Short mmCIF file of C-alpha atoms and ligand atoms in Angstrom, two decimals:
data_model
loop_
_atom_site.label_atom_id
_atom_site.label_comp_id
_atom_site.label_asym_id
_atom_site.label_seq_id
_atom_site.Cartn_x
_atom_site.Cartn_y
_atom_site.Cartn_z
CA MET A 195 7.32 6.97 126.63
CA THR A 196 5.54 5.43 123.97
CA GLY A 197 4.84 1.76 122.66
CA PRO A 198 2.75 -0.70 123.75
CA ALA A 199 4.23 -1.35 127.07
CA ALA A 200 3.58 2.37 127.97
CA ALA A 201 0.19 2.12 126.86
CA TYR A 202 -0.38 -0.69 128.84
CA ALA A 203 1.01 1.03 131.93
CA ALA A 204 -1.21 4.11 130.99
CA GLY A 205 -4.43 1.64 130.98
CA PHE A 206 -3.20 -0.36 134.12
CA LEU A 207 -2.84 3.18 135.88
CA GLN A 208 -6.02 4.50 134.83
CA ASP A 209 -7.90 1.38 136.19
CA SER A 210 -6.07 1.11 139.12
CA LEU A 211 -6.21 4.87 140.24
CA GLY A 212 -9.77 5.45 139.01
CA LEU A 213 -8.72 7.99 136.59
CA ALA A 214 -11.23 9.61 134.13
CA SER A 215 -11.45 7.77 130.86
CA GLY A 216 -8.85 9.31 128.37
CA SER A 217 -7.33 11.63 131.16
CA LEU A 218 -3.78 9.86 130.88
CA ARG A 219 -2.14 9.20 127.68
CA PRO A 220 1.04 6.62 127.42
CA GLY A 221 3.38 9.67 127.08
CA ASP A 222 2.24 11.01 130.49
CA VAL A 223 3.46 7.94 132.41
CA PRO A 224 7.02 8.38 133.93
CA GLY A 225 9.49 6.20 132.23
CA ASP A 226 10.73 4.65 135.12
CA LEU A 227 7.11 3.32 136.04
CA VAL A 228 6.85 1.99 132.67
CA ASP A 229 9.99 0.16 133.03
CA GLU A 230 9.34 -1.46 136.67
CA LEU A 231 5.64 -2.24 135.70
CA SER A 232 6.72 -3.81 132.52
CA SER A 233 9.53 -5.83 134.08
CA VAL A 234 7.40 -7.02 137.02
CA MET A 235 4.79 -8.37 134.74
CA ARG A 236 7.41 -10.42 132.98
CA GLY A 237 8.66 -12.00 136.28
CA SER A 238 11.29 -9.64 137.29
CA PRO A 239 11.24 -8.95 141.03
CA PRO A 240 10.45 -5.40 141.98
CA GLY A 241 13.08 -3.01 143.30
CA ASP A 242 11.91 -3.89 146.87
CA SER A 243 9.54 -6.75 147.41
CA THR A 244 9.28 -6.48 151.31
CA THR A 245 6.94 -3.87 151.06
CA PRO A 246 4.27 -2.82 148.50
CA SER A 247 6.80 -0.83 147.04
CA LEU A 248 5.46 -0.60 143.51
CA GLU A 249 2.32 0.23 144.76
CA ALA A 250 3.76 3.23 147.01
CA ARG A 251 5.58 4.33 143.78
CA VAL A 252 1.80 4.38 141.96
CA THR A 253 0.38 6.09 144.80
CA ARG A 254 3.15 8.93 144.68
CA PHE A 255 2.54 8.95 140.88
CA LEU A 256 -1.16 9.95 141.93
CA LYS A 257 -0.25 12.79 144.20
CA GLU A 258 1.70 14.29 141.16
CA LEU A 259 -1.23 13.90 138.69
CA GLU A 260 -3.55 15.37 141.55
CA ARG A 261 -1.19 18.41 142.10
CA SER A 262 -0.97 19.02 138.24
CA ALA A 263 -4.65 18.70 137.37
CA VAL A 264 -5.56 21.23 140.47
CA ASP A 265 -2.75 23.61 139.39
CA GLU A 266 -3.94 23.59 135.45
CA LYS A 267 -7.82 22.56 135.82
CA GLY A 268 -8.80 24.00 139.39
CA PHE A 269 -9.93 20.34 140.05
CA PHE A 270 -8.88 16.74 140.06
CA VAL A 271 -11.30 13.71 140.86
CA ARG A 272 -10.94 9.97 140.85
CA LYS A 273 -12.96 6.86 141.98
CA ALA A 274 -11.92 5.58 145.08
CA ARG A 275 -10.63 2.20 145.17
CA TRP A 276 -12.98 0.66 147.37
CA PRO A 277 -17.00 1.10 148.16
CA GLY A 278 -17.51 3.95 150.54
CA ALA A 279 -13.87 5.02 150.21
CA ALA A 280 -13.07 2.09 152.43
CA PRO A 281 -9.14 2.50 153.41
CA MET A 282 -8.29 -0.82 152.19
CA ALA A 283 -10.08 -4.21 151.24
CA VAL A 284 -9.30 -7.54 152.57
CA CYS A 285 -9.61 -10.87 150.38
CA LEU A 286 -10.27 -14.01 152.91
CA THR A 287 -8.99 -17.11 151.13
CA HIS A 288 -8.61 -20.71 152.11
CA ASP A 289 -6.69 -23.38 149.89
CA VAL A 290 -7.85 -27.03 150.67
CA ASP A 291 -4.76 -28.99 150.15
CA ASN A 292 -6.05 -31.76 152.58
CA ILE A 293 -9.08 -32.48 154.68
CA GLU A 294 -8.31 -35.81 156.78
CA ARG A 295 -4.93 -37.44 157.65
CA PRO A 296 -4.29 -41.20 158.52
CA PRO A 297 -4.39 -41.75 162.57
CA GLU A 298 -0.89 -42.39 162.88
CA HIS A 299 0.04 -38.97 161.68
CA ILE A 300 -2.58 -37.50 163.94
CA LEU A 301 -1.02 -39.33 166.84
CA LYS A 302 2.41 -38.41 165.82
CA VAL A 303 1.50 -34.49 165.71
CA LYS A 304 -1.28 -34.49 168.84
CA ASP A 305 0.56 -31.56 170.28
CA ARG A 306 -0.58 -28.99 167.59
CA PHE A 307 -4.22 -29.71 168.59
CA SER A 308 -6.04 -28.50 171.99
CA PRO A 309 -6.56 -31.58 174.16
CA SER A 310 -10.24 -31.04 173.75
CA ASP A 311 -10.44 -31.02 169.90
CA PHE A 312 -7.79 -34.03 170.01
CA SER A 313 -10.13 -36.16 172.09
CA LYS A 314 -13.08 -35.07 170.51
CA ALA A 315 -11.46 -36.18 167.02
CA GLN A 316 -10.44 -39.74 169.18
CA ARG A 317 -14.03 -40.34 169.62
CA GLY A 318 -15.05 -39.55 166.13
CA LEU A 319 -17.02 -36.40 166.87
CA ILE A 320 -15.09 -33.71 164.87
CA SER A 321 -12.53 -34.01 162.12
CA LEU A 322 -9.42 -32.02 162.69
CA TYR A 323 -8.53 -31.49 159.21
CA ASP A 324 -11.88 -30.85 157.68
CA ASN A 325 -12.98 -27.53 158.84
CA ILE A 326 -14.79 -26.05 155.69
CA ASP A 327 -18.27 -25.55 157.69
CA LEU A 328 -16.30 -24.55 160.87
CA ILE A 329 -14.75 -21.58 158.98
CA ARG A 330 -17.85 -20.65 157.08
CA GLU A 331 -20.00 -20.40 160.53
CA ARG A 332 -17.29 -18.41 162.04
CA GLU A 333 -16.92 -16.14 159.28
CA ALA A 334 -20.87 -15.61 158.95
CA ALA A 335 -20.97 -14.76 162.73
CA GLU A 336 -18.25 -11.86 161.93
CA GLY A 337 -20.39 -10.91 158.78
CA PHE A 338 -17.82 -11.78 156.45
CA ARG A 339 -17.47 -14.45 153.49
CA SER A 340 -14.49 -15.80 151.57
CA SER A 341 -13.07 -17.96 149.04
CA PHE A 342 -12.17 -22.06 149.41
CA TYR A 343 -10.18 -23.40 146.49
CA LEU A 344 -10.44 -27.26 146.32
CA MET A 345 -8.32 -29.66 144.36
CA SER A 346 -9.72 -31.76 141.88
CA LYS A 347 -7.90 -35.10 142.50
CA GLU A 348 -6.28 -34.81 145.77
CA TYR A 349 -9.10 -36.33 147.95
CA PRO A 350 -12.45 -37.80 146.89
CA LEU A 351 -14.62 -35.07 146.02
CA GLU A 352 -17.90 -36.62 147.19
CA LYS A 353 -16.17 -35.83 150.88
CA VAL A 354 -16.39 -32.21 150.18
CA ARG A 355 -19.40 -31.86 148.00
CA ALA A 356 -22.07 -31.40 150.53
CA SER A 357 -19.92 -28.68 152.21
CA ALA A 358 -19.13 -27.13 149.17
CA GLN A 359 -22.62 -26.61 148.07
CA ARG A 360 -23.67 -25.40 151.34
CA LEU A 361 -20.93 -22.54 150.75
CA ARG A 362 -22.19 -21.81 147.57
CA ALA A 363 -25.84 -21.60 148.70
CA LYS A 364 -24.71 -19.26 151.45
CA GLY A 365 -22.82 -17.19 149.10
CA TRP A 366 -19.16 -18.36 149.55
CA GLU A 367 -17.23 -18.85 146.79
CA VAL A 368 -15.62 -22.25 145.82
CA GLY A 369 -12.80 -22.04 143.28
CA LEU A 370 -10.07 -24.04 141.90
CA HIS A 371 -6.82 -24.93 143.74
CA GLY A 372 -5.15 -26.11 140.61
CA ASP A 373 -3.42 -29.42 140.89
CA PHE A 374 0.36 -29.99 139.70
CA GLY A 375 0.61 -29.18 136.20
CA THR A 376 -2.31 -26.88 135.70
CA HIS A 377 -0.27 -23.73 135.86
CA ASP A 378 1.66 -24.26 132.33
CA SER A 379 -0.78 -26.61 130.56
CA GLU A 380 -3.88 -25.77 128.79
CA GLU A 381 -4.79 -29.46 128.89
CA GLU A 382 -4.47 -30.39 132.39
CA MET A 383 -6.49 -26.94 133.38
CA ALA A 384 -9.24 -27.94 131.30
CA LYS A 385 -9.03 -31.58 132.76
CA ALA A 386 -8.96 -30.19 136.62
CA VAL A 387 -12.08 -27.72 135.92
CA LYS A 388 -13.86 -30.38 134.38
CA ARG A 389 -12.96 -32.83 137.29
CA LEU A 390 -13.83 -30.42 140.20
CA SER A 391 -16.88 -29.19 138.01
CA GLU A 392 -18.51 -32.59 137.58
CA GLY A 393 -17.36 -33.69 141.43
CA ILE A 394 -18.87 -30.98 143.47
CA GLY A 395 -21.35 -29.46 140.78
CA VAL A 396 -19.91 -25.97 140.73
CA ARG A 397 -17.86 -24.42 137.82
CA PRO A 398 -14.74 -22.74 139.73
CA ARG A 399 -14.54 -19.04 138.55
CA GLY A 400 -11.47 -17.93 140.53
CA LEU A 401 -8.07 -19.91 141.17
CA ARG A 402 -5.36 -20.36 142.91
CA GLU A 403 -2.33 -22.91 142.01
CA HIS A 404 -1.22 -25.23 144.58
CA TYR A 405 2.21 -24.16 146.07
CA LEU A 406 2.05 -20.81 144.01
CA ARG A 407 3.27 -22.38 141.09
CA PHE A 408 3.51 -19.67 138.50
CA ASP A 409 5.22 -19.24 135.25
CA PHE A 410 5.01 -15.69 133.83
CA GLY A 411 5.28 -16.62 130.23
CA LYS A 412 2.70 -19.08 130.32
CA SER A 413 0.28 -18.91 133.60
CA TRP A 414 -2.17 -16.15 132.95
CA ARG A 415 -2.68 -17.07 129.18
CA VAL A 416 -3.74 -20.45 130.59
CA MET A 417 -6.02 -19.11 133.01
CA GLU A 418 -7.69 -16.80 130.65
CA ASP A 419 -8.16 -19.29 127.99
CA ALA A 420 -9.72 -21.93 130.68
CA GLY A 421 -12.50 -19.04 131.31
CA PHE A 422 -11.42 -17.50 134.48
CA ASP A 423 -12.66 -14.75 136.34
CA TYR A 424 -9.57 -13.90 138.39
CA ASP A 425 -6.30 -15.66 139.80
CA THR A 426 -4.71 -15.10 143.37
CA THR A 427 -1.62 -17.25 142.70
CA VAL A 428 1.09 -14.39 142.43
CA GLY A 429 2.86 -13.92 145.77
CA THR A 430 5.53 -15.35 148.00
CA ASN A 431 5.74 -18.22 150.15
CA ASP A 432 9.04 -18.67 151.58
CA ARG A 433 9.47 -15.22 152.88
CA LEU A 434 7.00 -12.63 153.80
CA GLY A 435 6.50 -9.58 150.89
CA PHE A 436 4.94 -8.36 147.97
CA LYS A 437 6.39 -10.39 144.83
CA LEU A 438 5.34 -8.08 142.31
CA GLY A 439 5.46 -4.90 144.79
CA LEU A 440 1.47 -4.71 143.90
CA ALA A 441 -1.53 -4.86 146.29
CA ALA A 442 -4.27 -3.77 144.22
CA PRO A 443 -6.41 -6.17 141.54
CA PHE A 444 -5.09 -5.81 137.79
CA HIS A 445 -5.78 -6.96 134.47
CA PRO A 446 -2.30 -8.76 133.57
CA PRO A 447 -0.96 -7.93 130.14
CA ASP A 448 -0.86 -10.68 126.90
CA GLU A 449 2.31 -11.38 125.00
CA GLU A 450 1.54 -7.76 122.94
CA TRP A 451 0.75 -5.62 125.86
CA ARG A 452 -3.13 -6.05 125.94
CA PRO A 453 -4.99 -6.41 128.98
CA LEU A 454 -6.26 -9.60 129.56
CA ASN A 455 -9.92 -9.94 130.62
CA LEU A 456 -8.66 -11.83 133.94
CA LEU A 457 -8.18 -10.14 136.95
CA GLU A 458 -4.99 -10.80 139.14
CA LEU A 459 -5.68 -10.17 142.87
CA PRO A 460 -1.80 -10.31 144.32
CA LEU A 461 -1.46 -12.54 147.23
CA SER A 462 -0.27 -10.59 150.31
CA LEU A 463 0.46 -13.23 153.14
CA MET A 464 0.11 -17.01 153.71
CA ASP A 465 -0.20 -18.38 156.93
CA THR A 466 2.18 -21.47 156.21
CA THR A 467 5.27 -18.48 155.37
CA LEU A 468 4.80 -17.63 159.08
CA TRP A 469 5.04 -21.20 160.83
CA GLY A 470 6.12 -23.26 158.14
CA TYR A 471 9.28 -21.09 156.60
CA LEU A 472 9.96 -18.56 159.23
CA LYS A 473 9.26 -20.57 162.41
CA ARG A 474 7.59 -17.68 163.83
CA THR A 475 5.84 -17.84 167.37
CA GLU A 476 2.14 -16.84 167.51
CA GLU A 477 2.78 -13.40 168.85
CA GLU A 478 5.38 -12.97 166.06
CA GLY A 479 3.08 -14.30 163.52
CA MET A 480 0.32 -11.89 164.76
CA ARG A 481 2.45 -9.09 164.49
CA ASP A 482 3.74 -9.86 161.05
CA VAL A 483 0.16 -10.24 159.90
CA LYS A 484 -0.87 -6.66 161.32
CA GLU A 485 2.30 -5.25 159.81
CA SER A 486 1.82 -6.39 156.55
CA MET A 487 -1.84 -4.87 156.60
CA ARG A 488 -0.61 -1.59 157.87
CA MET A 489 1.51 -1.55 154.67
CA VAL A 490 -1.30 -2.31 152.42
CA GLU A 491 -3.41 0.29 154.07
CA GLU A 492 -1.05 2.96 153.30
CA VAL A 493 -1.43 2.18 149.77
CA GLU A 494 -5.09 1.94 149.63
CA GLY A 495 -4.40 -1.68 148.72
CA LEU A 496 -6.17 -5.06 148.72
CA PHE A 497 -4.82 -7.44 151.36
CA THR A 498 -5.17 -10.91 150.09
CA LEU A 499 -5.07 -13.18 152.90
CA LEU A 500 -4.43 -17.13 152.46
CA TRP A 501 -5.33 -18.78 155.31
CA HIS A 502 -5.25 -22.94 154.66
CA GLN A 503 -8.54 -24.43 156.20
CA GLU A 504 -6.80 -27.46 157.57
CA ALA A 505 -4.74 -25.31 159.96
CA VAL A 506 -7.37 -23.66 161.89
CA ARG A 507 -7.51 -25.94 164.98
CA MET A 508 -3.74 -26.21 165.22
CA LYS A 509 -1.29 -23.96 167.07
CA GLY A 510 -0.44 -21.04 164.41
CA GLY A 511 -3.28 -21.70 162.48
CA ARG A 512 -5.96 -20.92 165.22
CA LEU A 513 -4.88 -17.56 165.32
CA TYR A 514 -7.50 -17.23 162.55
CA TRP A 515 -10.27 -16.51 164.76
CA LYS A 516 -8.23 -13.48 166.17
CA VAL A 517 -7.53 -12.20 162.56
CA LEU A 518 -11.32 -12.25 161.92
CA ARG A 519 -12.21 -10.83 165.17
CA GLY A 520 -9.45 -7.78 164.47
CA LEU A 521 -11.08 -7.32 160.85
CA ALA A 522 -14.65 -7.09 162.59
CA ARG A 523 -13.61 -4.64 165.05
CA ARG A 524 -12.14 -2.26 162.55
CA LYS A 525 -15.51 -1.13 161.03
CA GLY A 526 -15.51 0.13 157.41
CA LEU A 527 -13.01 -2.08 155.85
CA PHE A 528 -14.29 -4.02 152.61
CA VAL A 529 -13.83 -7.66 153.57
CA GLY A 530 -15.11 -10.51 151.06
CA SER A 531 -14.30 -13.31 149.16
CA GLY A 532 -12.16 -13.10 145.74
CA GLU A 533 -15.37 -13.18 143.76
CA GLN A 534 -16.49 -10.27 145.71
CA VAL A 535 -13.43 -8.37 145.22
CA ALA A 536 -13.22 -9.29 141.66
CA ARG A 537 -16.97 -8.28 141.20
CA TRP A 538 -16.59 -4.73 142.69
CA TRP A 539 -13.29 -4.28 140.69
CA ARG A 540 -14.97 -4.73 137.40
CA ALA A 541 -18.24 -2.82 138.68
CA ARG A 542 -15.85 0.21 139.53
CA GLY A 543 -14.77 0.20 135.88
CA VAL A 544 -17.55 2.07 134.93
CA PRO A 545 -16.22 5.03 132.76
CA LEU A 546 -15.58 8.55 134.60
CA ARG A 547 -15.92 10.87 131.76
CA PRO A 548 -15.05 14.58 131.39
CA ALA A 549 -18.20 16.09 129.71
CA GLU A 550 -18.26 19.36 127.40
CA GLY A 551 -18.16 22.76 129.17
CA GLY A 552 -14.93 21.86 131.52
CA GLY A 553 -15.11 21.27 135.04
CA VAL A 554 -17.86 18.37 134.67
CA VAL A 555 -17.75 14.82 134.98
CA THR A 556 -20.52 12.08 134.59
CA PHE A 557 -20.32 8.45 134.43
CA GLY A 558 -20.66 6.40 131.05
CA GLY A 559 -23.01 4.05 132.76
CA SER A 560 -24.78 3.15 136.13
CA PRO A 561 -22.40 3.62 138.83
CA PRO A 562 -22.43 0.37 141.34
CA LYS A 563 -23.73 1.13 144.83
CA GLY A 564 -20.75 2.38 147.19
CA LEU A 565 -18.72 3.74 144.24
CA THR A 566 -17.26 7.01 145.77
CA LEU A 567 -15.66 9.78 144.28
CA VAL A 568 -12.49 11.63 145.82
CA LEU A 569 -12.31 15.30 144.74
CA LYS A 570 -9.81 17.98 145.20
CA THR A 571 -10.46 21.49 143.95
CA ARG A 572 -8.55 24.57 144.11
CA ASP A 573 -8.90 26.93 147.07
CA GLY A 574 -11.65 24.33 148.40
CA THR A 575 -13.98 25.59 145.84
CA GLU A 576 -17.63 23.66 146.48
CA PRO A 577 -18.98 21.50 143.83
CA ARG A 578 -22.43 21.10 142.42
CA VAL A 579 -23.63 17.65 142.31
CA THR A 580 -26.93 16.52 140.61
CA SER A 581 -27.94 13.05 141.86
CA GLY A 582 -25.38 12.45 144.40
CA ALA A 583 -24.16 13.67 148.08
CA VAL A 584 -21.09 15.27 148.87
CA ILE A 585 -19.51 14.02 152.25
CA ARG A 586 -16.71 15.48 154.14
CA ARG A 587 -14.18 12.90 156.04
CA ARG A 588 -10.90 13.54 157.62
CA GLY A 589 -10.33 16.08 155.48
CA GLU A 590 -11.04 14.93 152.17
CA VAL A 591 -14.20 15.85 150.06
CA LEU A 592 -15.99 12.55 149.00
CA VAL A 593 -18.81 12.58 146.39
CA SER A 594 -21.37 9.80 146.44
CA PRO A 595 -23.29 9.33 143.32
CA SER A 596 -27.03 8.23 143.61
CA GLY A 597 -27.52 7.06 139.93
CA ARG A 598 -27.30 7.39 136.00
CA SER A 599 -28.05 10.96 135.64
CA PHE A 600 -25.10 11.72 138.07
CA LYS A 601 -23.41 14.87 137.54
CA LEU A 602 -20.32 16.65 139.43
CA GLN A 603 -19.56 20.30 138.19
CA VAL A 604 -16.68 22.55 139.79
CA PRO A 605 -17.68 26.16 139.32
CA GLY A 606 -14.58 28.11 137.42
CA ALA A 607 -12.81 25.11 136.59
CA ARG A 608 -11.71 23.99 133.35
ZN1 LIG F 760 -1.96 -25.90 148.17
#
């Protein structure tokens, strides 16, 4: 297949799979893959949105590429998706819809809270709905950072300014939770960015729209023009699943199929889907979180979790602490804020270049710390590596470059 959509698909796959520059031509991408990728980018649902089905199709394509390259050239090499070839990445995010509720509302819903939290709140010792600092401290204890998306006019910004500045000072991200009307209007978006920047003294670089409002014909363009680094709105709210069938960062296409500078971090799961829409028990909800993560890990993907900050003292919402502990126990995952994930993904984009002489690859720039190559060779031929190390892990040959002068050579390969 050729044409602009096929060229977009080839670029998408080269970036997504960490392929050597120029190794995939538009004509090499199977027609069904171009069709599905281009239709989901324009807003059609994927064949199966209960699983990361399109990501799994992309993974199968990777296996085909690998097989034919090993047959024809004697080797195949790609950049692993995550630092140290982590099996998956987890992006922790919190929308800040509310920071307080009227006393009569709190009395009505008091059973949602533990008796001790309720009584402390009655005595003015804690806030039940403003948990920004609490979440930051508990995440810090596990060694994680996250993103908080603040609305620009739903609550007085002076009430969150001090927390937001502490977040920034300690390496957490403060982004924009887009107010109503921002997802399809450049003017409204510009106003919201200005209000938030002035209100808390931080210019937002990451974004999630309130209620996951998204218009495939407009939103990415509005976000790009407002200068955002990434968006993480595209997900489902009334059911579990993967709206695009995708589970990795990507550059969305513009109207003519050119990739935008903006990155999309597809949303994988939202806490309120479990309790608000699906009425899960805590036990069922925890199972859903684990199952969704397992599906993402199967495709070496990104699991983007949205957990509303107002919910962490409530039934259901309090499971967040359990999720954090589970992630910390699983050593070797890449866990971070949207800002950290997006920064990694851009740094990983350093070109991997086939060099003259065959069987040789180098980098067209400095590889970021943690960047790892996954290598397959015919009959397990040993590579020669300059400025780097070879690591064997669970039957895989990984190569860890240590600088600009890195060179990988596979003897006898073409
Ligand atoms: Zn919201």
